[in-house]
PDB file of C-alpha atoms in Angstrom:
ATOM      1  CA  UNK A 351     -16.109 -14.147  89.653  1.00  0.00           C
ATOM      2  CA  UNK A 352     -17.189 -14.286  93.553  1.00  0.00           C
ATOM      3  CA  UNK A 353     -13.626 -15.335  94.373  1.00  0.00           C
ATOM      4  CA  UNK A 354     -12.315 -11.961  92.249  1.00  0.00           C
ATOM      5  CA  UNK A 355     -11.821  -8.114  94.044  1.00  0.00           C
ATOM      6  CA  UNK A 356     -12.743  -5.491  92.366  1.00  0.00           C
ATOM      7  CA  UNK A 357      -9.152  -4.895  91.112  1.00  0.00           C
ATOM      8  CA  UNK A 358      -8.555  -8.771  89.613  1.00  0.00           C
ATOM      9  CA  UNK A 359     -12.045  -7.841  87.614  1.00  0.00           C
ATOM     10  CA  UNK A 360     -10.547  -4.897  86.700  1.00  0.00           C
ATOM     11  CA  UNK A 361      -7.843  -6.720  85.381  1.00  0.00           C
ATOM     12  CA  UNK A 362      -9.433  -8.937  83.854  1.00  0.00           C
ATOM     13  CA  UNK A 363     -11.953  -6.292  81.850  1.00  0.00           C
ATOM     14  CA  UNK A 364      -8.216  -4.280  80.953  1.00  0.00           C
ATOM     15  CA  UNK A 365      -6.660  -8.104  79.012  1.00  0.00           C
ATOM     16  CA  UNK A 366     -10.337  -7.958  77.491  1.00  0.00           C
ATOM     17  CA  UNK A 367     -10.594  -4.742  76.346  1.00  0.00           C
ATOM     18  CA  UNK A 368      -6.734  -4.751  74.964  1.00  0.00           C
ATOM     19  CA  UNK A 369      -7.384  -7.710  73.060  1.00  0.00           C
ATOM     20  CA  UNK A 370     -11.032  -7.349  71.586  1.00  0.00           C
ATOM     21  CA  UNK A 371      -9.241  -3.560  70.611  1.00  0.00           C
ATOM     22  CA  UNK A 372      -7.192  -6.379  68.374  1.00  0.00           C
ATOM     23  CA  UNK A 373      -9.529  -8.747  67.658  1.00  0.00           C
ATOM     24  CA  UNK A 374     -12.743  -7.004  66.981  1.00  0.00           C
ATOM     25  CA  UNK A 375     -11.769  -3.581  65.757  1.00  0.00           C
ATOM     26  CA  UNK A 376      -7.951  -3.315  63.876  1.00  0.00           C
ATOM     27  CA  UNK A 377      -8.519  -7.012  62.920  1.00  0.00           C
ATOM     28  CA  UNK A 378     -11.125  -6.598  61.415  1.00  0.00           C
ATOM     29  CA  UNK A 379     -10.008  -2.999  59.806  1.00  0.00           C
ATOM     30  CA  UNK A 380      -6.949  -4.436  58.479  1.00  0.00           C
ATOM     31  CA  UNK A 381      -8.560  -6.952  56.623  1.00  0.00           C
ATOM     32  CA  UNK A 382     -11.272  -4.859  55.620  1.00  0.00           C
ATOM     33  CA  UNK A 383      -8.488  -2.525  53.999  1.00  0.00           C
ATOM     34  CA  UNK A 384      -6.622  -5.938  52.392  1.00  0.00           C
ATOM     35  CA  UNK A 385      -9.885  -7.463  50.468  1.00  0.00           C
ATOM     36  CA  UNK A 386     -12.610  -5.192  51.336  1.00  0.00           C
ATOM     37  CA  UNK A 387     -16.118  -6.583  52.565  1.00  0.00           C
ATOM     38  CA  UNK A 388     -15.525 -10.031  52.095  1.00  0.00           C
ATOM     39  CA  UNK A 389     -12.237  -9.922  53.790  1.00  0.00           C
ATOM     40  CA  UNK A 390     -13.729  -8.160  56.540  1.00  0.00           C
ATOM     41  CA  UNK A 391     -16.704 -11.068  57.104  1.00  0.00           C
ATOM     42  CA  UNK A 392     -14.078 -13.685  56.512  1.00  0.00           C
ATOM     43  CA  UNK A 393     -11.948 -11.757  59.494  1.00  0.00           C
ATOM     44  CA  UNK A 394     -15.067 -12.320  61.872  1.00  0.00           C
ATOM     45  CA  UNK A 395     -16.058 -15.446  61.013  1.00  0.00           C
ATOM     46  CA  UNK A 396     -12.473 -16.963  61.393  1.00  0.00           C
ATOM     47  CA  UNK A 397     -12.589 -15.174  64.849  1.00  0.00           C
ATOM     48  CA  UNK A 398     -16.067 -16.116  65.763  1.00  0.00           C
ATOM     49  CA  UNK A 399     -15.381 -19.680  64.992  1.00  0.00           C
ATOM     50  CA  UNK A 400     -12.058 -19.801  67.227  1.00  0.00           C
ATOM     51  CA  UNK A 401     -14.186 -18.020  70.204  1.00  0.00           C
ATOM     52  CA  UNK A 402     -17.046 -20.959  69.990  1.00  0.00           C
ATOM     53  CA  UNK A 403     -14.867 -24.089  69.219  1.00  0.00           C
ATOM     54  CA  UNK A 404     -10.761 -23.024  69.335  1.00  0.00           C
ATOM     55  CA  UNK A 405     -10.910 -24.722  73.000  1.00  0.00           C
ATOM     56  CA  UNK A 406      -8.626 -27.541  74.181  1.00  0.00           C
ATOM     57  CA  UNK A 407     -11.804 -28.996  75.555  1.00  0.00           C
ATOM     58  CA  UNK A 408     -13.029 -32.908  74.983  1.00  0.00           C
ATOM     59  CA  UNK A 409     -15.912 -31.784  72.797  1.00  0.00           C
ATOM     60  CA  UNK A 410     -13.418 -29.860  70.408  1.00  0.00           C
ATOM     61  CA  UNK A 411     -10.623 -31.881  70.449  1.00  0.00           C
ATOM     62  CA  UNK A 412     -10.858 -32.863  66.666  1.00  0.00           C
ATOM     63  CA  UNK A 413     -11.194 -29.821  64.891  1.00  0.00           C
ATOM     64  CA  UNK A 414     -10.648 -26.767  67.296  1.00  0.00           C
ATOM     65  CA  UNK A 415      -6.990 -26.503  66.737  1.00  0.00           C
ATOM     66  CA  UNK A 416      -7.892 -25.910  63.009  1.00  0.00           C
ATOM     67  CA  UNK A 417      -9.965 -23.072  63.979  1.00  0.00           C
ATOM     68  CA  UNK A 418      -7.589 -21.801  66.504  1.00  0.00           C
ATOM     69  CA  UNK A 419      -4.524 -21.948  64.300  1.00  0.00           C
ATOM     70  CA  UNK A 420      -6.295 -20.029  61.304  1.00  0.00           C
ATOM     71  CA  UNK A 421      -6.981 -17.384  63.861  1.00  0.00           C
ATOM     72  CA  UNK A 422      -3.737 -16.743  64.917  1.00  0.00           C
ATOM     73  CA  UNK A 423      -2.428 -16.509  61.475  1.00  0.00           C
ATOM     74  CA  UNK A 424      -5.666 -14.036  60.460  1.00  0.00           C
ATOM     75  CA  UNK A 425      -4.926 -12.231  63.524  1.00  0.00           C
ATOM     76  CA  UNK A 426      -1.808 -11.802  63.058  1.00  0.00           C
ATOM     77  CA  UNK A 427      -1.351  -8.925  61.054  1.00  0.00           C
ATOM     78  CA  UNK A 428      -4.168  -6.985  63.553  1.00  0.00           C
ATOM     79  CA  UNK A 429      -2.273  -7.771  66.528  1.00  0.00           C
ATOM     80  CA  UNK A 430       0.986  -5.540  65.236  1.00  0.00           C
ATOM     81  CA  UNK A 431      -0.772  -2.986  64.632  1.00  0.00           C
ATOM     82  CA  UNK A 432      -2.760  -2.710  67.376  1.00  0.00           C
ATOM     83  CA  UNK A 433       0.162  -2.791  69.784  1.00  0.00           C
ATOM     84  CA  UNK A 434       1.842  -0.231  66.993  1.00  0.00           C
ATOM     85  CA  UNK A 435      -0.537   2.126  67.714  1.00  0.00           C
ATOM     86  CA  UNK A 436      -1.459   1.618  71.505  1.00  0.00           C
ATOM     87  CA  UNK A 437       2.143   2.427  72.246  1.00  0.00           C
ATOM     88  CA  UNK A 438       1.764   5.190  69.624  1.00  0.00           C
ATOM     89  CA  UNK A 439      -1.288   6.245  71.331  1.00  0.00           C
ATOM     90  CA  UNK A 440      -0.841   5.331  74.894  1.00  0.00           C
ATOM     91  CA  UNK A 441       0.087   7.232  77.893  1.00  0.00           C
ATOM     92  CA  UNK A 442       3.572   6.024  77.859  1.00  0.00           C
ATOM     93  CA  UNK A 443       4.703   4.764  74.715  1.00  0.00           C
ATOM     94  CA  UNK A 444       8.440   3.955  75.509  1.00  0.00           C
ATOM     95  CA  UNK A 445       7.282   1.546  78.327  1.00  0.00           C
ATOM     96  CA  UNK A 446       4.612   0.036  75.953  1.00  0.00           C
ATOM     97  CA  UNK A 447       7.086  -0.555  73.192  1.00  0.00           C
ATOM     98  CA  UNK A 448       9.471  -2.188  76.152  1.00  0.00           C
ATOM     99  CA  UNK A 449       7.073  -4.194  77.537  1.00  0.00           C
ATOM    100  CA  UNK A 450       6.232  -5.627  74.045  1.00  0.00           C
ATOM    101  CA  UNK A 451       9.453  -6.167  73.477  1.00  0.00           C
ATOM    102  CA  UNK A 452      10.371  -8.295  76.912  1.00  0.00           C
ATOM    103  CA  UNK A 453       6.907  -9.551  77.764  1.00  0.00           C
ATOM    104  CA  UNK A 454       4.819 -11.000  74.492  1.00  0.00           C
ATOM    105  CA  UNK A 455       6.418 -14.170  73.432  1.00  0.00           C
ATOM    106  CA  UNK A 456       5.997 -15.182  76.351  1.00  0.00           C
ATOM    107  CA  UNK A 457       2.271 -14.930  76.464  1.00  0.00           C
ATOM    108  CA  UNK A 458       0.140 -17.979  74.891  1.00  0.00           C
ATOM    109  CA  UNK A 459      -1.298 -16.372  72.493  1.00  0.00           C
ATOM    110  CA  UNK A 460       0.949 -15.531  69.722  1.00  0.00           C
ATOM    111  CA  UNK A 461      -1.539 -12.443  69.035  1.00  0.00           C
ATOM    112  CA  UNK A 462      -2.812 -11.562  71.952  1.00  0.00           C
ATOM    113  CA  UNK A 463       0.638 -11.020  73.704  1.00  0.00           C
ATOM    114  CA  UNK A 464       2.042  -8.243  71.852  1.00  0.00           C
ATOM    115  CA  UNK A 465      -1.789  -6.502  72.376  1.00  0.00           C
ATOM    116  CA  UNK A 466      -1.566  -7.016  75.952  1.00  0.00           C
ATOM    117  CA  UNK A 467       1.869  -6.069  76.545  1.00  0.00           C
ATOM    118  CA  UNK A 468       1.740  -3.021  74.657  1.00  0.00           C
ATOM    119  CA  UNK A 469      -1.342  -1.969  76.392  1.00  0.00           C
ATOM    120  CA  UNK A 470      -0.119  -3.097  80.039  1.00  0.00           C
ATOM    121  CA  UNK A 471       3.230  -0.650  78.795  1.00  0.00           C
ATOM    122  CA  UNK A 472       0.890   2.178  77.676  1.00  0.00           C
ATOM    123  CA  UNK A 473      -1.228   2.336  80.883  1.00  0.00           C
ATOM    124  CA  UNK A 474       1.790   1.448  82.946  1.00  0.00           C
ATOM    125  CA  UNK A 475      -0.488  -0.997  84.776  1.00  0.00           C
ATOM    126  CA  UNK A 476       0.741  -4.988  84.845  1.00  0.00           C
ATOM    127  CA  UNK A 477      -1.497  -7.501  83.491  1.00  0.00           C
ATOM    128  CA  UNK A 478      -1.119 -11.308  82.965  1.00  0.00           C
ATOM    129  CA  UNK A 479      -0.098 -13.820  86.724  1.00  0.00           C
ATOM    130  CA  UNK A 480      -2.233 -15.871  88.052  1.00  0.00           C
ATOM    131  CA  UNK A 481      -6.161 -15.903  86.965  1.00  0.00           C
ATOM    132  CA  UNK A 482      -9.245 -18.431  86.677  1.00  0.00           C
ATOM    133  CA  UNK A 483      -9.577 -19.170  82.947  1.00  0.00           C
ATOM    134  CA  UNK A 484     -12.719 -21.373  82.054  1.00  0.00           C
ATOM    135  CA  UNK A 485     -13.493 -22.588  85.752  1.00  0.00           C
ATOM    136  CA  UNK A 486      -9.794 -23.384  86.257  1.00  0.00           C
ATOM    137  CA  UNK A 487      -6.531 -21.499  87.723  1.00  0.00           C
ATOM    138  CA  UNK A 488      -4.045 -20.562  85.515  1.00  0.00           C
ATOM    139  CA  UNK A 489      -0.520 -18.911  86.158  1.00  0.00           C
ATOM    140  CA  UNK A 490       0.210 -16.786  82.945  1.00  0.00           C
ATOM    141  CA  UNK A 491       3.691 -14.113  82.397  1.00  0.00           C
ATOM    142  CA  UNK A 492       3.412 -10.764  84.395  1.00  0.00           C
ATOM    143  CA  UNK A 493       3.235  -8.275  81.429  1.00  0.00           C
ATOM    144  CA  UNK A 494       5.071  -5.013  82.419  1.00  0.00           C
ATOM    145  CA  UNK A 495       6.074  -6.505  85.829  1.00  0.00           C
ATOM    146  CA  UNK A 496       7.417  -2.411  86.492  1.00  0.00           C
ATOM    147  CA  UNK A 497       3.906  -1.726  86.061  1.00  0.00           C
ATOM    148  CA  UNK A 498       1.496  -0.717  89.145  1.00  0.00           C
ATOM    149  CA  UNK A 499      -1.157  -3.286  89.578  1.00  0.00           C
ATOM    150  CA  UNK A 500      -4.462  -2.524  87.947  1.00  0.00           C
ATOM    151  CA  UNK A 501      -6.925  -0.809  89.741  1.00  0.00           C
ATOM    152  CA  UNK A 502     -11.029  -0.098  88.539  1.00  0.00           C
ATOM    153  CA  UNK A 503     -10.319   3.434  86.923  1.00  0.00           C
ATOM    154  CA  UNK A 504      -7.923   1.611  84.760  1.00  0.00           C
ATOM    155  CA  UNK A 505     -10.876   0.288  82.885  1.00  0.00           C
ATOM    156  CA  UNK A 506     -11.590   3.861  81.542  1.00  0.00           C
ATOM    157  CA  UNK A 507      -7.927   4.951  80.835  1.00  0.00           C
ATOM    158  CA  UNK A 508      -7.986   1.168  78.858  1.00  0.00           C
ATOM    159  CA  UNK A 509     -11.362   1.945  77.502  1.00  0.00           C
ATOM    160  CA  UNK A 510     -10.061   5.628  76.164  1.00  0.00           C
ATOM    161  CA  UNK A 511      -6.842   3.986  74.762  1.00  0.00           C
ATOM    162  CA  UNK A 512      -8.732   1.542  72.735  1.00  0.00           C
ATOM    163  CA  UNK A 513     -11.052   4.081  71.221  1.00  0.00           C
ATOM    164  CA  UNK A 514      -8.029   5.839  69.854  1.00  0.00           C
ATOM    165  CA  UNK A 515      -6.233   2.799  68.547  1.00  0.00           C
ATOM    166  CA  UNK A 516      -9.496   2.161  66.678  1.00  0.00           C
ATOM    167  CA  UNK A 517      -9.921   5.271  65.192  1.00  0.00           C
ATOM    168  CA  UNK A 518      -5.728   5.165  64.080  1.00  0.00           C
ATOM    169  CA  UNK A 519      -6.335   2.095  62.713  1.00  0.00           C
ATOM    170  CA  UNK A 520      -9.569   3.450  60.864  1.00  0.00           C
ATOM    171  CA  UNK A 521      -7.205   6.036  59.095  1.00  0.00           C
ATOM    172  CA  UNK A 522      -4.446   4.014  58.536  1.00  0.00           C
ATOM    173  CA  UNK A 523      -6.344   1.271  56.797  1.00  0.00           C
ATOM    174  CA  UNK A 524      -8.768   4.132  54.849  1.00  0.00           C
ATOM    175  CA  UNK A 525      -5.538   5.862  53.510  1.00  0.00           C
ATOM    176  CA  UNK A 526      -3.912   2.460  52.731  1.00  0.00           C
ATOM    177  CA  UNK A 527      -6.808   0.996  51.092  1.00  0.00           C
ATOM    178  CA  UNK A 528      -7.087   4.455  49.074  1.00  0.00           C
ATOM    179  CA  UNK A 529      -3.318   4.414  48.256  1.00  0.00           C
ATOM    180  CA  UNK A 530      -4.206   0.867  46.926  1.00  0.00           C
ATOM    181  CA  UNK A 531      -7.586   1.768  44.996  1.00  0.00           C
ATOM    182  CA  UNK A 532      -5.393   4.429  43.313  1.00  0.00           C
ATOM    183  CA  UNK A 533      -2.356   2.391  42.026  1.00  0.00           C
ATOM    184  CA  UNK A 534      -5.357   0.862  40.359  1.00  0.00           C
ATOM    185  CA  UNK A 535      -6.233   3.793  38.309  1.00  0.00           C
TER     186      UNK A 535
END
């Protein structure tokens, strides 16, 4: 972090935001909607598990691709609708479907890519080159390379946009888990 200005940080807390939008919120929603409590629970714990041991690291070698794999497949319903919605909800939602669309397979993370993406496209901002990623240097995709770079007030537009793609997500999996309960009936 003391190598980082004030606008890589604010990158940084913009990827972050955009995918803990996915990953702790609509995730978790989604699943929530699909199998109620317990799928909810089941939602975190698969992604709590991936954020302690889903690292290529010695100590996890063995068994962290397991966890790591599970949450990209859990995630992966989450992630789509999150970048659904932050394009639907997002300052410009042409550029975030575009940028979704050209930028998120090429991202690592089969989830985290379209979340990014869509959000880098909805904030017109560009997110993703080079960054320090667990004490080492990576070189990741530009996201929305039209995009201005990011900047510290981005953090609140990113911040704004996430609160509304959580509360989308809140009624789309409420009227989809009622439209559910009722073919029940």
């Amino acid at each position: 972090p003391q190598a980082l200005d004030a606008d890589q940080v604010a990158r940084a807390v913009v990827e972050s935001v955009a995918e803990n939008t996915s990953d702790a919120v609509v995730g978790a929603l989604v699943w929530g909607a699909a199998a109620g409590v317990p799928g909810l629970l089941g939602f975190r714990a698969v992604n709590t598990l991936d954020a302690m041991v889903g690292h290529r690291s010695p100590r996890h070698r063995r068994y962290g691709w397991a966890s790591a794999r599970l949450d990209d497949l859990a995630g992966w319903p989450g992630a789509r609708l999150t970048a659904v919605l932050a394009a639907a909800a997002g300052d410009d939602p042409r550029g975030a479907l575009r940028s979704w669309r050209a930028d998120a397979e090429r991202h690592p993370s089969p989830n985290a890519g379209p979340v990014e993406a869509s959000f880098a496209g909805a904030l017109g901002v560009r997110l993703g080159g080079t960054l320090s990623y667990a004490g080492r240097v990576e070189h990741r995709p530009v996201l929305n390379g039209a995009g201005r770079p990011v900047a510290v007030p981005d953090i609140e537009r990113a911040v704004r946009l996430s609160r509304r793609v959580g509360l989308l997500a809140l009624g789309v999996c409420a009227a989809a888990r009622l439209l559910a309960a009722g073919g029940r009936s």
